[in-house]
Coordinates of C-alpha atoms in Angstrom, one line a residue:
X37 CA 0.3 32.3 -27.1
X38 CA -1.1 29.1 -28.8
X39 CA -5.0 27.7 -26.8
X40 CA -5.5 24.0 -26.5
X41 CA -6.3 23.7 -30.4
X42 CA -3.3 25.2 -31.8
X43 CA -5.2 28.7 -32.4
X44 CA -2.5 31.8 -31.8
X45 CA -4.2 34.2 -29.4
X46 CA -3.5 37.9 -29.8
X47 CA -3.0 38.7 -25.8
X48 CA -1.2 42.4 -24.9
X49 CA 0.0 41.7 -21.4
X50 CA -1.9 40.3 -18.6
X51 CA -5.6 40.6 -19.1
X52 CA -7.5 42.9 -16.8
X53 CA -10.9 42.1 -18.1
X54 CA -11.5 38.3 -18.3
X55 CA -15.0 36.7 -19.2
X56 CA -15.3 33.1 -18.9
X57 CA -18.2 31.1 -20.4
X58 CA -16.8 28.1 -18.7
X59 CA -18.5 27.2 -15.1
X60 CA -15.4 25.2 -13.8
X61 CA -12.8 27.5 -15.4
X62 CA -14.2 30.0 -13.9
X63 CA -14.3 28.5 -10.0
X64 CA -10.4 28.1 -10.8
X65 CA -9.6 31.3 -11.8
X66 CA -11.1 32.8 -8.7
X67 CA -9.1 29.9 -6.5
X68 CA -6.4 31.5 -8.3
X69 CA -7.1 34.9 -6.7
X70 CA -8.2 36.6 -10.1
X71 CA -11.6 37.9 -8.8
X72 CA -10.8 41.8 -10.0
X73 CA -10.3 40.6 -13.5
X74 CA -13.0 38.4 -13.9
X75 CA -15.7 41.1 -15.4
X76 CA -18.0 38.5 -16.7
X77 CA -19.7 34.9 -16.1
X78 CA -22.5 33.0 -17.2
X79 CA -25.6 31.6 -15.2
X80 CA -24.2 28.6 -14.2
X81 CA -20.8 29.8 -13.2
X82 CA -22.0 29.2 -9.5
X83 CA -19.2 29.3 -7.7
X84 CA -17.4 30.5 -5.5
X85 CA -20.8 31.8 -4.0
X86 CA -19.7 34.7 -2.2
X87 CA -17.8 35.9 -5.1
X88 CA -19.4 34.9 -8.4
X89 CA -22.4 37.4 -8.4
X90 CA -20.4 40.2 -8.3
X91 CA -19.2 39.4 -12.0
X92 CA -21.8 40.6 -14.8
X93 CA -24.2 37.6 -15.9
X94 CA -23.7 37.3 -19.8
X95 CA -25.6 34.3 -20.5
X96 CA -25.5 30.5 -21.1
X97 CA -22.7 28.4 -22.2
X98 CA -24.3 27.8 -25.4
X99 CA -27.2 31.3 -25.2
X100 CA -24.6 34.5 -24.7
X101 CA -25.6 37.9 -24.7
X102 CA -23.3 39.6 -27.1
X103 CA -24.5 43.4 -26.3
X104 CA -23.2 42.5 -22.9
X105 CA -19.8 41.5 -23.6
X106 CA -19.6 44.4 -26.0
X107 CA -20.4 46.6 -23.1
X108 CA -17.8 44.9 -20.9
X109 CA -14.8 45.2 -23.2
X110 CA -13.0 42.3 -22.4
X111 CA -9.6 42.0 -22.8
X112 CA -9.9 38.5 -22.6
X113 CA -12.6 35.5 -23.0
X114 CA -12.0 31.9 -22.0
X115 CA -14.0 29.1 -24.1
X116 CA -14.0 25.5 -23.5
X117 CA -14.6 23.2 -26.4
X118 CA -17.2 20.8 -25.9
X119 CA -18.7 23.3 -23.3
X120 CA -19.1 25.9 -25.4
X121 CA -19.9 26.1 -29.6
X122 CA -17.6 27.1 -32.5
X123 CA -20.5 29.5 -34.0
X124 CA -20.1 31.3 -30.2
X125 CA -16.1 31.0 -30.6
X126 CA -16.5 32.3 -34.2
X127 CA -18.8 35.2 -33.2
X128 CA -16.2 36.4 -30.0
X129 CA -12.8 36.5 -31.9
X130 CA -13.9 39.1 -34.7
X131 CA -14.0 41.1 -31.8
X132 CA -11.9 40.1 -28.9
X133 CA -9.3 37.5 -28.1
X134 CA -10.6 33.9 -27.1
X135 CA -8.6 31.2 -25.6
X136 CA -10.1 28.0 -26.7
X137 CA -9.4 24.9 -23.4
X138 CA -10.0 21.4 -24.0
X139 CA -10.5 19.0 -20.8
X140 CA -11.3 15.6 -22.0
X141 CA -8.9 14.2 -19.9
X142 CA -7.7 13.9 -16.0
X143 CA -4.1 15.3 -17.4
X144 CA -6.0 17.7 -19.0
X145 CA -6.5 19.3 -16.2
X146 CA -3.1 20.3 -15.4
X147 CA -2.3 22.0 -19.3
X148 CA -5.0 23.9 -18.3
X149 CA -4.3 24.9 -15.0
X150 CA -0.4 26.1 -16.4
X151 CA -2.0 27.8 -19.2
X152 CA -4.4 29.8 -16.7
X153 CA -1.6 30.8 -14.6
X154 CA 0.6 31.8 -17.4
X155 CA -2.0 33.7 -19.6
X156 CA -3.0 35.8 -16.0
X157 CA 0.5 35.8 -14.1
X158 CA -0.3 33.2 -11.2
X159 CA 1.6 30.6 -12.1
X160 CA 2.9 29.9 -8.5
X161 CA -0.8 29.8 -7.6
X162 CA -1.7 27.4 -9.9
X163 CA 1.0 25.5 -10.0
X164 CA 0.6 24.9 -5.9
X165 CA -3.5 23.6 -6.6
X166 CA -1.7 21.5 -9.2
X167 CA 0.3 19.9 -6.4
X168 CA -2.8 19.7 -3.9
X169 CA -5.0 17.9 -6.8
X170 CA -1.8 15.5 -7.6
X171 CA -1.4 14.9 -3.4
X172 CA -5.1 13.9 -3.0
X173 CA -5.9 11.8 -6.3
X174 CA -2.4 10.2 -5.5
X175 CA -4.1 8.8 -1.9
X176 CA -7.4 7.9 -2.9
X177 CA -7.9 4.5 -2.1
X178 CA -9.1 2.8 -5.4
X179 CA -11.8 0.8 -6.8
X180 CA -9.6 -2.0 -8.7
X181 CA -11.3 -4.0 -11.1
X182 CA -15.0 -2.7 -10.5
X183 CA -17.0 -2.2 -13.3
X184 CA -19.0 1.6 -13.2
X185 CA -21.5 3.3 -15.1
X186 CA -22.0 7.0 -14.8
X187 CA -25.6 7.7 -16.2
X188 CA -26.3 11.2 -17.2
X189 CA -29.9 11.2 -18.4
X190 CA -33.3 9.1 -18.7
X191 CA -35.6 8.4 -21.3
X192 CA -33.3 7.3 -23.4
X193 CA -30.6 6.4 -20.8
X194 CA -27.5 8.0 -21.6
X195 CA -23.7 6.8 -19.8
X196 CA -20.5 9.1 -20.0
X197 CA -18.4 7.1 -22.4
X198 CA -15.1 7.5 -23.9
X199 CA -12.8 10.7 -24.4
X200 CA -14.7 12.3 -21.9
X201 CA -13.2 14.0 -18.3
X202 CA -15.7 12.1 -16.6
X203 CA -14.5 8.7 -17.5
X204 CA -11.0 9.5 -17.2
X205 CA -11.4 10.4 -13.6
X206 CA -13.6 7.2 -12.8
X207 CA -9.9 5.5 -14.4
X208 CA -7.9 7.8 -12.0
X209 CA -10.3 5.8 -9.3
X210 CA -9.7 2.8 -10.4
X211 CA -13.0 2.2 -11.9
X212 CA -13.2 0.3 -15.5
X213 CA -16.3 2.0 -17.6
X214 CA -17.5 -0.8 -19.8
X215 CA -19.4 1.7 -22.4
X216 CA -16.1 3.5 -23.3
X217 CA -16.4 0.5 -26.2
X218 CA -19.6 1.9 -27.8
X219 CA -19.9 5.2 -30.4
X220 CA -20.0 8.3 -28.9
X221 CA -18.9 10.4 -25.9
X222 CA -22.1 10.1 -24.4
X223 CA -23.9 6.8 -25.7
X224 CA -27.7 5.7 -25.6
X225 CA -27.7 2.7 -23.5
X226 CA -30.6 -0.2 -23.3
X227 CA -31.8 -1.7 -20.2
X228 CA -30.2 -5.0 -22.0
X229 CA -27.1 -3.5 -22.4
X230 CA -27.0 -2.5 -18.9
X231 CA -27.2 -6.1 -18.0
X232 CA -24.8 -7.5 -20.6
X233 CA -21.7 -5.5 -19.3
X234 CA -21.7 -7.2 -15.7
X235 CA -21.4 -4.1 -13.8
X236 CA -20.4 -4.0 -10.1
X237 CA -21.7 -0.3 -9.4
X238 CA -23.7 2.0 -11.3
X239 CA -23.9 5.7 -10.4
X240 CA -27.1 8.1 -11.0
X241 CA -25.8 11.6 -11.4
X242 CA -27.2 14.8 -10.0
X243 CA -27.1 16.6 -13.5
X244 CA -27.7 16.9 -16.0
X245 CA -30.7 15.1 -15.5
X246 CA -31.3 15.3 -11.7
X247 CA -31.7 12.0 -10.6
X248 CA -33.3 11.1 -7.2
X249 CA -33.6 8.5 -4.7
X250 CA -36.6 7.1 -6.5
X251 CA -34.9 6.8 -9.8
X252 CA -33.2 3.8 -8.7
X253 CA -35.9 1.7 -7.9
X254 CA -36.9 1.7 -11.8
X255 CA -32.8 0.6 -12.0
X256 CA -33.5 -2.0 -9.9
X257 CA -35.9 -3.7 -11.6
X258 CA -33.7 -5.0 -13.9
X259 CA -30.6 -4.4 -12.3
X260 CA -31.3 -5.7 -8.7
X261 CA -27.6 -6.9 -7.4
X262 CA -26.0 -3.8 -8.7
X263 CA -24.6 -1.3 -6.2
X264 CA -26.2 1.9 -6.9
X265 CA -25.7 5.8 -5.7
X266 CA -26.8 8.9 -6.4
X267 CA -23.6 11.1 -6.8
X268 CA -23.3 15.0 -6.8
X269 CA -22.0 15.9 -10.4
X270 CA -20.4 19.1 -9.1
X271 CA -18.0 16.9 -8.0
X272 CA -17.3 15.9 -11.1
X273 CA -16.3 19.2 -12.5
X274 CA -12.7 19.4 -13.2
X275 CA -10.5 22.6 -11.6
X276 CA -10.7 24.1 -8.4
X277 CA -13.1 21.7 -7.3
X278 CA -11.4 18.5 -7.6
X279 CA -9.7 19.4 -3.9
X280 CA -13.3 19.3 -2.9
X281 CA -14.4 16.2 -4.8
X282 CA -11.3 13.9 -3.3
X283 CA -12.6 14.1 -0.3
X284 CA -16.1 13.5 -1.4
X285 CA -15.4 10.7 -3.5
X286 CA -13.5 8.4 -0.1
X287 CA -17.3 8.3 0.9
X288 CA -17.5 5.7 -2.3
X289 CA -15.8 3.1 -0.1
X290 CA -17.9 3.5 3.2

């Protein structure tokens, strides 16, 4: 079987013994009712909560702890490419097979999703969350024409920009993301800029950088008839928990 970029994955049957570096990934495949296979995790595969401890801590995304994979003899590891490195990708497939994802995209989503089910035999399971994340996006009431920010980080400021998940889903809500015109996935953005692009709402995310009420009082200073929230970023994590985030997100038009 072929991952997301075009690599041929050695796989002997369905894997018993799956470790995923990749937080959302993994909050999928245990929606998909694979919570005996999944052997390992790292730190910030959070959820589900009642579940996810009971899977062996291995690490960071980008920090693993190779003597405990070893010890966990995986049959299987799932990577995600901007979420994880190529050095770590590198390291893991002298030794084990490693299915490479790439979610840049809302459509993304859904290749990765059928590829989950396929690789670990639940494809009627995935393919019915596939139908419940179509249903709800499909509803959402959207934001036509409004012009959105999504800022990640202070001091520099830093937006999600183009070819990112993030600012293909504020598309799917009808947002328009002026900065998907600069460099970069994640571009450095003046206070200037900021006020040059016109924008109708801007939104303060919970992570990376965890912004706070009082965060948008320094935005208001020189943005002062923008609409501004702070927004949860977990609900900006693609999988399992864009059920979740639907729901969340049709408190953008109170």
């Amino acid at each position: 079987m072929k991952d997301h970029l075009g690599r041929k994955v050695p796989l002997a049957g369905k894997p018993k013994r799956i470790i995923s570096l990749v937080p959302a990934i993994t909050e999928t495949m245990y929606h998909l009712g694979l919570e005996k296979e999944i052997v390992g995790r790292t730190r910030f595969c959070k959820f589900p909560e009642d579940k996810v401890k009971k899977a062996v801590n291995i690490g960071g995304t980008k920090d693993i702890k190779l003597d405990r994979i070893h010890e966990l003899k995986p049959d299987l590891i799932i990577v995600e490419k901007e979420e994880n490195t190529k050095e770590i990708v590198e390291t893991l497939e002298a030794h084990y097979p490693v299915f490479v994802f790439e979610v840049q995209h809302y459509q993304d989503v859904f290749r990765m999703m059928e590829d989950l089910g396929r690789m670990t035999d639940r494809q009627s399971e995935a393919t019915e969350l596939m139908e419940k994340i179509e249903t709800a996006y499909d509803e959402l009431p959207k934001h036509t024409g409004k012009r959105a920010a999504y800022v990640i980080w202070k001091n520099p400021y830093m937006v999600v920009g183009k070819n990112t998940y993030i600012n293909s889903l504020l598309e799917e809500m009808g947002y328009m993301n002026p900065f998907t015109k600069m460099e970069g996935r994640y571009p450095t953005v003046t206070k200037e800029e900021f006020q040059q692009v016109q924008l109708d709402e801007l939104l303060l995310a919970s992570e990376p950088y965890p912004f706070r009420e009082k965060d948008m009082e320094e935005f208001r200073q020189f943005l002062p008839d923008v609409r501004m929230r702070i927004v949860d970023g977990e609900m900006f994590w693609y999988g399992a928990k864009m059920v979740e985030a639907a729901a969340y997100f049709r408190s953008f038009h109170d």
